[in-house]
């Protein structure tokens, strides 16, 4: 048996907004709802709830549940890439915008609303 190709062993990084240098602590669900909001100069550098939920979503998808299905797709001003495959001329469409896995996204949003 040959060793596994390192290209396929790599997980993609989450496309979240860049942050300044921080403590580099591990993700904790309690951080999503920690409050109250700071009133001093840290308010500009602290991530909002939307960014924390985005980070939580991509952490879950990239580390906890490797999701093969992204069934919620968004299109932006770019047109999607469309490939025609085989004799049956089946269409394979790659969206231009962000895609999400509903079985990870919906429970996370439900958790955030409670």
mmCIF file of N, CA and C in Angstrom:
data_model
loop_
_atom_site.group_PDB
_atom_site.id
_atom_site.type_symbol
_atom_site.label_atom_id
_atom_site.label_comp_id
_atom_site.label_asym_id
_atom_site.label_seq_id
_atom_site.Cartn_x
_atom_site.Cartn_y
_atom_site.Cartn_z
ATOM 1 N N UNK A 1 0.843 -1.181 0.000
ATOM 2 C CA UNK A 1 0.000 0.000 0.000
ATOM 3 C C UNK A 1 0.884 1.238 0.000
ATOM 4 N N UNK A 2 0.502 2.187 -0.783
ATOM 5 C CA UNK A 2 1.242 3.450 -0.823
ATOM 6 C C UNK A 2 0.712 4.384 0.257
ATOM 7 N N UNK A 3 1.532 5.343 0.605
ATOM 8 C CA UNK A 3 1.102 6.313 1.610
ATOM 9 C C UNK A 3 0.079 7.247 0.995
ATOM 10 N N UNK A 4 -0.736 7.823 1.844
ATOM 11 C CA UNK A 4 -1.807 8.695 1.372
ATOM 12 C C UNK A 4 -1.232 10.001 0.840
ATOM 13 N N UNK A 5 -1.768 10.469 -0.260
ATOM 14 C CA UNK A 5 -1.343 11.726 -0.861
ATOM 15 C C UNK A 5 -1.698 12.867 0.095
ATOM 16 N N UNK A 6 -0.735 13.713 0.506
ATOM 17 C CA UNK A 6 -1.029 14.780 1.464
ATOM 18 C C UNK A 6 -2.029 15.801 0.922
ATOM 19 N N UNK A 7 -2.167 15.884 -0.386
ATOM 20 C CA UNK A 7 -3.138 16.817 -0.966
ATOM 21 C C UNK A 7 -4.559 16.475 -0.522
ATOM 22 N N UNK A 8 -4.882 15.183 -0.439
ATOM 23 C CA UNK A 8 -6.224 14.771 -0.070
ATOM 24 C C UNK A 8 -6.426 14.702 1.443
ATOM 25 N N UNK A 9 -5.372 14.765 2.220
ATOM 26 C CA UNK A 9 -5.495 14.718 3.671
ATOM 27 C C UNK A 9 -5.716 16.102 4.264
ATOM 28 N N UNK A 10 -5.550 17.150 3.458
ATOM 29 C CA UNK A 10 -5.667 18.520 3.949
ATOM 30 C C UNK A 10 -7.133 18.937 3.971
ATOM 31 N N UNK A 11 -7.550 19.583 5.064
ATOM 32 C CA UNK A 11 -8.893 20.134 5.160
ATOM 33 C C UNK A 11 -8.852 21.602 4.776
ATOM 34 N N UNK A 12 -9.903 22.072 4.161
ATOM 35 C CA UNK A 12 -9.940 23.468 3.755
ATOM 36 C C UNK A 12 -10.110 24.370 4.966
ATOM 37 N N UNK A 13 -9.581 25.565 4.855
ATOM 38 C CA UNK A 13 -9.723 26.546 5.925
ATOM 39 C C UNK A 13 -11.069 27.236 5.784
ATOM 40 N N UNK A 14 -11.605 27.691 6.894
ATOM 41 C CA UNK A 14 -12.898 28.353 6.843
ATOM 42 C C UNK A 14 -12.750 29.758 6.269
ATOM 43 N N UNK A 15 -13.643 30.136 5.371
ATOM 44 C CA UNK A 15 -13.552 31.466 4.772
ATOM 45 C C UNK A 15 -14.215 32.519 5.642
ATOM 46 N N UNK A 16 -13.672 32.740 6.808
ATOM 47 C CA UNK A 16 -14.234 33.728 7.714
ATOM 48 C C UNK A 16 -13.482 35.034 7.568
ATOM 49 N N UNK A 17 -13.987 36.050 8.210
ATOM 50 C CA UNK A 17 -13.347 37.350 8.158
ATOM 51 C C UNK A 17 -12.026 37.304 8.916
ATOM 52 N N UNK A 18 -10.999 38.003 8.427
ATOM 53 C CA UNK A 18 -9.707 37.968 9.123
ATOM 54 C C UNK A 18 -9.804 38.654 10.478
ATOM 55 N N UNK A 19 -9.061 38.113 11.422
ATOM 56 C CA UNK A 19 -9.027 38.669 12.774
ATOM 57 C C UNK A 19 -7.621 39.136 13.069
ATOM 58 N N UNK A 20 -7.516 40.027 14.021
ATOM 59 C CA UNK A 20 -6.207 40.441 14.488
ATOM 60 C C UNK A 20 -5.582 39.329 15.306
ATOM 61 N N UNK A 21 -4.327 39.521 15.675
ATOM 62 C CA UNK A 21 -3.652 38.505 16.483
ATOM 63 C C UNK A 21 -4.332 38.417 17.841
ATOM 64 N N UNK A 22 -4.717 37.222 18.209
ATOM 65 C CA UNK A 22 -5.396 37.006 19.477
ATOM 66 C C UNK A 22 -4.647 35.989 20.308
ATOM 67 N N UNK A 23 -5.336 35.458 21.290
ATOM 68 C CA UNK A 23 -4.712 34.487 22.180
ATOM 69 C C UNK A 23 -4.561 33.125 21.517
ATOM 70 N N UNK A 24 -5.321 32.876 20.437
ATOM 71 C CA UNK A 24 -5.218 31.593 19.747
ATOM 72 C C UNK A 24 -5.830 30.452 20.538
ATOM 73 N N UNK A 25 -6.802 30.754 21.399
ATOM 74 C CA UNK A 25 -7.406 29.715 22.216
ATOM 75 C C UNK A 25 -8.314 28.835 21.367
ATOM 76 N N UNK A 26 -8.593 27.653 21.861
ATOM 77 C CA UNK A 26 -9.430 26.692 21.148
ATOM 78 C C UNK A 26 -10.884 27.155 21.166
ATOM 79 N N UNK A 27 -11.663 26.668 20.211
ATOM 80 C CA UNK A 27 -13.073 27.027 20.106
ATOM 81 C C UNK A 27 -13.841 26.466 21.292
ATOM 82 N N UNK A 28 -14.742 27.285 21.851
ATOM 83 C CA UNK A 28 -15.606 26.872 22.938
ATOM 84 C C UNK A 28 -17.006 27.401 22.634
ATOM 85 N N UNK A 29 -18.025 26.542 22.713
ATOM 86 C CA UNK A 29 -19.388 26.955 22.407
ATOM 87 C C UNK A 29 -19.836 28.081 23.326
ATOM 88 N N UNK A 30 -19.377 28.097 24.553
ATOM 89 C CA UNK A 30 -19.767 29.148 25.491
ATOM 90 C C UNK A 30 -19.332 30.527 25.017
ATOM 91 N N UNK A 31 -18.282 30.602 24.197
ATOM 92 C CA UNK A 31 -17.830 31.895 23.678
ATOM 93 C C UNK A 31 -18.862 32.553 22.774
ATOM 94 N N UNK A 32 -19.767 31.771 22.195
ATOM 95 C CA UNK A 32 -20.772 32.340 21.301
ATOM 96 C C UNK A 32 -21.699 33.304 22.025
ATOM 97 N N UNK A 33 -21.965 33.052 23.291
ATOM 98 C CA UNK A 33 -22.944 33.846 24.021
ATOM 99 C C UNK A 33 -22.355 34.548 25.237
ATOM 100 N N UNK A 34 -21.049 34.658 25.296
ATOM 101 C CA UNK A 34 -20.421 35.328 26.419
ATOM 102 C C UNK A 34 -20.711 36.818 26.323
ATOM 103 N N UNK A 35 -21.031 37.437 27.397
ATOM 104 C CA UNK A 35 -21.387 38.863 27.390
ATOM 105 C C UNK A 35 -21.170 39.426 28.766
ATOM 106 N N UNK A 36 -21.447 40.628 29.037
ATOM 107 C CA UNK A 36 -21.981 41.625 28.126
ATOM 108 C C UNK A 36 -20.913 42.136 27.169
ATOM 109 N N UNK A 37 -21.334 42.907 26.182
ATOM 110 C CA UNK A 37 -20.405 43.433 25.189
ATOM 111 C C UNK A 37 -19.443 44.418 25.851
ATOM 112 N N UNK A 38 -18.177 44.408 25.458
ATOM 113 C CA UNK A 38 -17.217 45.339 26.051
ATOM 114 C C UNK A 38 -17.533 46.777 25.645
ATOM 115 N N UNK A 39 -17.285 47.710 26.567
ATOM 116 C CA UNK A 39 -17.574 49.116 26.294
ATOM 117 C C UNK A 39 -16.310 49.925 26.047
ATOM 118 N N UNK A 40 -15.142 49.331 26.227
ATOM 119 C CA UNK A 40 -13.896 50.063 26.003
ATOM 120 C C UNK A 40 -13.420 49.858 24.566
ATOM 121 N N UNK A 41 -12.157 50.054 24.286
ATOM 122 C CA UNK A 41 -11.592 49.970 22.943
ATOM 123 C C UNK A 41 -11.639 48.586 22.334
ATOM 124 N N UNK A 42 -11.926 47.558 23.123
ATOM 125 C CA UNK A 42 -11.969 46.198 22.592
ATOM 126 C C UNK A 42 -13.210 45.944 21.745
ATOM 127 N N UNK A 43 -14.177 46.847 21.784
ATOM 128 C CA UNK A 43 -15.422 46.629 21.050
ATOM 129 C C UNK A 43 -15.193 46.577 19.544
ATOM 130 N N UNK A 44 -14.205 47.328 19.039
ATOM 131 C CA UNK A 44 -13.967 47.318 17.605
ATOM 132 C C UNK A 44 -13.307 46.021 17.149
ATOM 133 N N UNK A 45 -12.527 45.371 17.987
ATOM 134 C CA UNK A 45 -11.818 44.166 17.579
ATOM 135 C C UNK A 45 -12.579 42.887 17.910
ATOM 136 N N UNK A 46 -13.581 42.968 18.774
ATOM 137 C CA UNK A 46 -14.330 41.769 19.146
ATOM 138 C C UNK A 46 -15.227 41.342 17.985
ATOM 139 N N UNK A 47 -15.279 40.033 17.738
ATOM 140 C CA UNK A 47 -16.111 39.506 16.651
ATOM 141 C C UNK A 47 -17.569 39.533 17.078
ATOM 142 N N UNK A 48 -18.438 39.883 16.147
ATOM 143 C CA UNK A 48 -19.864 39.896 16.417
ATOM 144 C C UNK A 48 -20.430 38.487 16.425
ATOM 145 N N UNK A 49 -21.712 38.386 16.792
ATOM 146 C CA UNK A 49 -22.352 37.071 16.852
ATOM 147 C C UNK A 49 -22.356 36.399 15.482
ATOM 148 N N UNK A 50 -22.571 37.178 14.415
ATOM 149 C CA UNK A 50 -22.585 36.576 13.079
ATOM 150 C C UNK A 50 -21.246 35.953 12.732
ATOM 151 N N UNK A 51 -20.151 36.628 13.068
ATOM 152 C CA UNK A 51 -18.822 36.076 12.771
ATOM 153 C C UNK A 51 -18.515 34.868 13.657
ATOM 154 N N UNK A 52 -18.936 34.913 14.914
ATOM 155 C CA UNK A 52 -18.701 33.763 15.799
ATOM 156 C C UNK A 52 -19.494 32.543 15.337
ATOM 157 N N UNK A 53 -20.737 32.756 14.874
ATOM 158 C CA UNK A 53 -21.518 31.640 14.341
ATOM 159 C C UNK A 53 -20.907 31.114 13.048
ATOM 160 N N UNK A 54 -20.379 32.009 12.222
ATOM 161 C CA UNK A 54 -19.706 31.585 10.983
ATOM 162 C C UNK A 54 -18.491 30.723 11.319
ATOM 163 N N UNK A 55 -17.713 31.159 12.299
ATOM 164 C CA UNK A 55 -16.540 30.388 12.715
ATOM 165 C C UNK A 55 -16.955 29.041 13.291
ATOM 166 N N UNK A 56 -18.023 29.032 14.085
ATOM 167 C CA UNK A 56 -18.507 27.772 14.654
ATOM 168 C C UNK A 56 -18.969 26.824 13.550
ATOM 169 N N UNK A 57 -19.698 27.356 12.558
ATOM 170 C CA UNK A 57 -20.162 26.520 11.450
ATOM 171 C C UNK A 57 -18.983 25.879 10.731
ATOM 172 N N UNK A 58 -17.978 26.676 10.360
ATOM 173 C CA UNK A 58 -16.858 26.126 9.607
ATOM 174 C C UNK A 58 -15.990 25.216 10.468
ATOM 175 N N UNK A 59 -15.940 25.453 11.779
ATOM 176 C CA UNK A 59 -15.205 24.524 12.645
ATOM 177 C C UNK A 59 -15.926 23.176 12.654
ATOM 178 N N UNK A 60 -17.259 23.196 12.794
ATOM 179 C CA UNK A 60 -18.022 21.944 12.810
ATOM 180 C C UNK A 60 -17.855 21.200 11.487
ATOM 181 N N UNK A 61 -17.978 21.909 10.369
ATOM 182 C CA UNK A 61 -17.893 21.268 9.053
ATOM 183 C C UNK A 61 -16.488 20.749 8.768
ATOM 184 N N UNK A 62 -15.458 21.464 9.204
ATOM 185 C CA UNK A 62 -14.084 21.065 8.881
ATOM 186 C C UNK A 62 -13.459 20.108 9.884
ATOM 187 N N UNK A 63 -13.967 20.049 11.118
ATOM 188 C CA UNK A 63 -13.323 19.213 12.134
ATOM 189 C C UNK A 63 -14.239 18.143 12.727
ATOM 190 N N UNK A 64 -15.483 18.473 12.988
ATOM 191 C CA UNK A 64 -16.355 17.531 13.679
ATOM 192 C C UNK A 64 -17.152 16.658 12.710
ATOM 193 N N UNK A 65 -17.768 17.255 11.726
ATOM 194 C CA UNK A 65 -18.599 16.535 10.767
ATOM 195 C C UNK A 65 -18.092 16.894 9.377
ATOM 196 N N UNK A 66 -17.442 15.956 8.717
ATOM 197 C CA UNK A 66 -16.994 16.202 7.352
ATOM 198 C C UNK A 66 -18.206 16.013 6.450
ATOM 199 N N UNK A 67 -18.728 17.103 5.955
ATOM 200 C CA UNK A 67 -19.990 17.085 5.225
ATOM 201 C C UNK A 67 -19.766 16.965 3.723
ATOM 202 N N UNK A 68 -20.300 15.917 3.105
ATOM 203 C CA UNK A 68 -20.161 15.796 1.649
ATOM 204 C C UNK A 68 -21.260 16.531 0.885
ATOM 205 N N UNK A 69 -22.273 17.037 1.588
ATOM 206 C CA UNK A 69 -23.420 17.647 0.919
ATOM 207 C C UNK A 69 -23.555 19.111 1.321
ATOM 208 N N UNK A 70 -23.595 19.982 0.345
ATOM 209 C CA UNK A 70 -23.831 21.407 0.560
ATOM 210 C C UNK A 70 -25.069 21.756 -0.254
ATOM 211 N N UNK A 71 -26.228 21.685 0.403
ATOM 212 C CA UNK A 71 -27.488 21.796 -0.315
ATOM 213 C C UNK A 71 -28.110 23.184 -0.267
ATOM 214 N N UNK A 72 -27.507 24.128 0.429
ATOM 215 C CA UNK A 72 -27.960 25.515 0.417
ATOM 216 C C UNK A 72 -26.900 26.306 -0.331
ATOM 217 N N UNK A 73 -27.264 26.821 -1.493
ATOM 218 C CA UNK A 73 -26.302 27.510 -2.348
ATOM 219 C C UNK A 73 -26.746 28.942 -2.584
ATOM 220 N N UNK A 74 -25.788 29.851 -2.593
ATOM 221 C CA UNK A 74 -26.055 31.249 -2.903
ATOM 222 C C UNK A 74 -25.256 31.638 -4.130
ATOM 223 N N UNK A 75 -25.873 32.398 -5.005
ATOM 224 C CA UNK A 75 -25.197 32.898 -6.198
ATOM 225 C C UNK A 75 -24.938 34.388 -6.012
ATOM 226 N N UNK A 76 -23.780 34.824 -6.442
ATOM 227 C CA UNK A 76 -23.506 36.253 -6.447
ATOM 228 C C UNK A 76 -23.526 36.726 -7.894
ATOM 229 N N UNK A 77 -22.873 37.827 -8.187
ATOM 230 C CA UNK A 77 -22.930 38.374 -9.542
ATOM 231 C C UNK A 77 -22.166 37.536 -10.566
ATOM 232 N N UNK A 78 -21.326 36.614 -10.112
ATOM 233 C CA UNK A 78 -20.629 35.714 -11.038
ATOM 234 C C UNK A 78 -21.555 34.564 -11.410
ATOM 235 N N UNK A 79 -21.465 34.097 -12.628
ATOM 236 C CA UNK A 79 -22.295 32.964 -13.036
ATOM 237 C C UNK A 79 -21.618 31.657 -12.609
ATOM 238 N N UNK A 80 -22.411 30.643 -12.275
ATOM 239 C CA UNK A 80 -21.834 29.369 -11.831
ATOM 240 C C UNK A 80 -21.128 28.652 -12.979
ATOM 241 N N UNK A 81 -20.216 27.758 -12.615
ATOM 242 C CA UNK A 81 -19.540 26.937 -13.620
ATOM 243 C C UNK A 81 -20.416 25.718 -13.898
ATOM 244 N N UNK A 82 -20.695 25.480 -15.164
ATOM 245 C CA UNK A 82 -21.551 24.363 -15.570
ATOM 246 C C UNK A 82 -20.738 23.442 -16.467
ATOM 247 N N UNK A 83 -20.746 22.146 -16.128
ATOM 248 C CA UNK A 83 -20.050 21.132 -16.912
ATOM 249 C C UNK A 83 -21.073 20.113 -17.401
ATOM 250 N N UNK A 84 -20.932 19.675 -18.630
ATOM 251 C CA UNK A 84 -21.780 18.620 -19.183
ATOM 252 C C UNK A 84 -20.965 17.332 -19.146
ATOM 253 N N UNK A 85 -21.559 16.284 -18.531
ATOM 254 C CA UNK A 85 -20.820 15.052 -18.274
ATOM 255 C C UNK A 85 -21.466 13.882 -19.005
ATOM 256 N N UNK A 86 -20.644 13.095 -19.673
ATOM 257 C CA UNK A 86 -21.061 11.813 -20.236
ATOM 258 C C UNK A 86 -21.995 11.897 -21.424
ATOM 259 N N UNK A 87 -22.409 10.704 -21.862
ATOM 260 C CA UNK A 87 -23.311 10.589 -23.009
ATOM 261 C C UNK A 87 -24.714 11.092 -22.700
ATOM 262 N N UNK A 88 -25.090 11.035 -21.434
ATOM 263 C CA UNK A 88 -26.431 11.487 -21.056
ATOM 264 C C UNK A 88 -26.525 13.005 -20.964
ATOM 265 N N UNK A 89 -25.394 13.682 -21.112
ATOM 266 C CA UNK A 89 -25.341 15.150 -21.069
ATOM 267 C C UNK A 89 -25.865 15.699 -19.746
ATOM 268 N N UNK A 90 -25.538 15.002 -18.654
ATOM 269 C CA UNK A 90 -25.929 15.464 -17.328
ATOM 270 C C UNK A 90 -25.175 16.748 -17.001
ATOM 271 N N UNK A 91 -25.864 17.670 -16.371
ATOM 272 C CA UNK A 91 -25.246 18.949 -16.006
ATOM 273 C C UNK A 91 -24.696 18.881 -14.592
ATOM 274 N N UNK A 92 -23.471 19.327 -14.418
ATOM 275 C CA UNK A 92 -22.811 19.411 -13.115
ATOM 276 C C UNK A 92 -22.544 20.888 -12.869
ATOM 277 N N UNK A 93 -23.184 21.467 -11.845
ATOM 278 C CA UNK A 93 -23.125 22.908 -11.607
ATOM 279 C C UNK A 93 -22.355 23.179 -10.321
ATOM 280 N N UNK A 94 -21.338 24.023 -10.420
ATOM 281 C CA UNK A 94 -20.591 24.487 -9.254
ATOM 282 C C UNK A 94 -20.989 25.933 -8.992
ATOM 283 N N UNK A 95 -21.602 26.217 -7.825
ATOM 284 C CA UNK A 95 -22.067 27.577 -7.567
ATOM 285 C C UNK A 95 -20.907 28.549 -7.411
ATOM 286 N N UNK A 96 -21.158 29.809 -7.727
ATOM 287 C CA UNK A 96 -20.131 30.841 -7.605
ATOM 288 C C UNK A 96 -20.100 31.429 -6.199
ATOM 289 N N UNK A 97 -21.201 31.342 -5.478
ATOM 290 C CA UNK A 97 -21.283 31.908 -4.140
ATOM 291 C C UNK A 97 -21.028 30.869 -3.064
ATOM 292 N N UNK A 98 -21.288 31.264 -1.827
ATOM 293 C CA UNK A 98 -21.076 30.396 -0.673
ATOM 294 C C UNK A 98 -22.126 29.291 -0.641
ATOM 295 N N UNK A 99 -21.735 28.099 -0.222
ATOM 296 C CA UNK A 99 -22.651 26.970 -0.059
ATOM 297 C C UNK A 99 -22.582 26.483 1.380
ATOM 298 N N UNK A 100 -23.712 25.974 1.868
ATOM 299 C CA UNK A 100 -23.789 25.515 3.248
ATOM 300 C C UNK A 100 -24.443 24.144 3.306
ATOM 301 N N UNK A 101 -24.141 23.420 4.352
ATOM 302 C CA UNK A 101 -24.744 22.126 4.614
ATOM 303 C C UNK A 101 -25.899 22.340 5.593
ATOM 304 N N UNK A 102 -27.124 22.069 5.155
ATOM 305 C CA UNK A 102 -28.296 22.391 5.972
ATOM 306 C C UNK A 102 -28.345 21.594 7.269
ATOM 307 N N UNK A 103 -27.846 20.350 7.272
ATOM 308 C CA UNK A 103 -27.946 19.576 8.506
ATOM 309 C C UNK A 103 -26.930 20.020 9.550
ATOM 310 N N UNK A 104 -26.027 20.933 9.205
ATOM 311 C CA UNK A 104 -25.147 21.572 10.187
ATOM 312 C C UNK A 104 -25.632 22.988 10.464
ATOM 313 N N UNK A 105 -26.023 23.706 9.423
ATOM 314 C CA UNK A 105 -26.409 25.104 9.559
ATOM 315 C C UNK A 105 -27.701 25.284 10.349
ATOM 316 N N UNK A 106 -28.728 24.514 10.056
ATOM 317 C CA UNK A 106 -30.026 24.701 10.709
ATOM 318 C C UNK A 106 -29.977 24.436 12.217
ATOM 319 N N UNK A 107 -29.354 23.353 12.695
ATOM 320 C CA UNK A 107 -29.251 23.191 14.152
ATOM 321 C C UNK A 107 -28.432 24.302 14.813
ATOM 322 N N UNK A 108 -27.386 24.783 14.136
ATOM 323 C CA UNK A 108 -26.579 25.862 14.699
ATOM 324 C C UNK A 108 -27.397 27.145 14.812
ATOM 325 N N UNK A 109 -28.184 27.470 13.797
ATOM 326 C CA UNK A 109 -29.033 28.659 13.857
ATOM 327 C C UNK A 109 -30.136 28.504 14.902
ATOM 328 N N UNK A 110 -30.686 27.307 15.031
ATOM 329 C CA UNK A 110 -31.685 27.054 16.069
ATOM 330 C C UNK A 110 -31.074 27.231 17.449
ATOM 331 N N UNK A 111 -29.861 26.736 17.636
ATOM 332 C CA UNK A 111 -29.140 26.901 18.902
ATOM 333 C C UNK A 111 -28.914 28.378 19.197
ATOM 334 N N UNK A 112 -28.586 29.162 18.176
ATOM 335 C CA UNK A 112 -28.318 30.588 18.367
ATOM 336 C C UNK A 112 -29.578 31.357 18.746
ATOM 337 N N UNK A 113 -30.735 30.932 18.257
ATOM 338 C CA UNK A 113 -31.981 31.644 18.535
ATOM 339 C C UNK A 113 -32.574 31.310 19.892
ATOM 340 N N UNK A 114 -32.158 30.226 20.486
ATOM 341 C CA UNK A 114 -32.724 29.846 21.784
ATOM 342 C C UNK A 114 -32.074 30.582 22.863
#
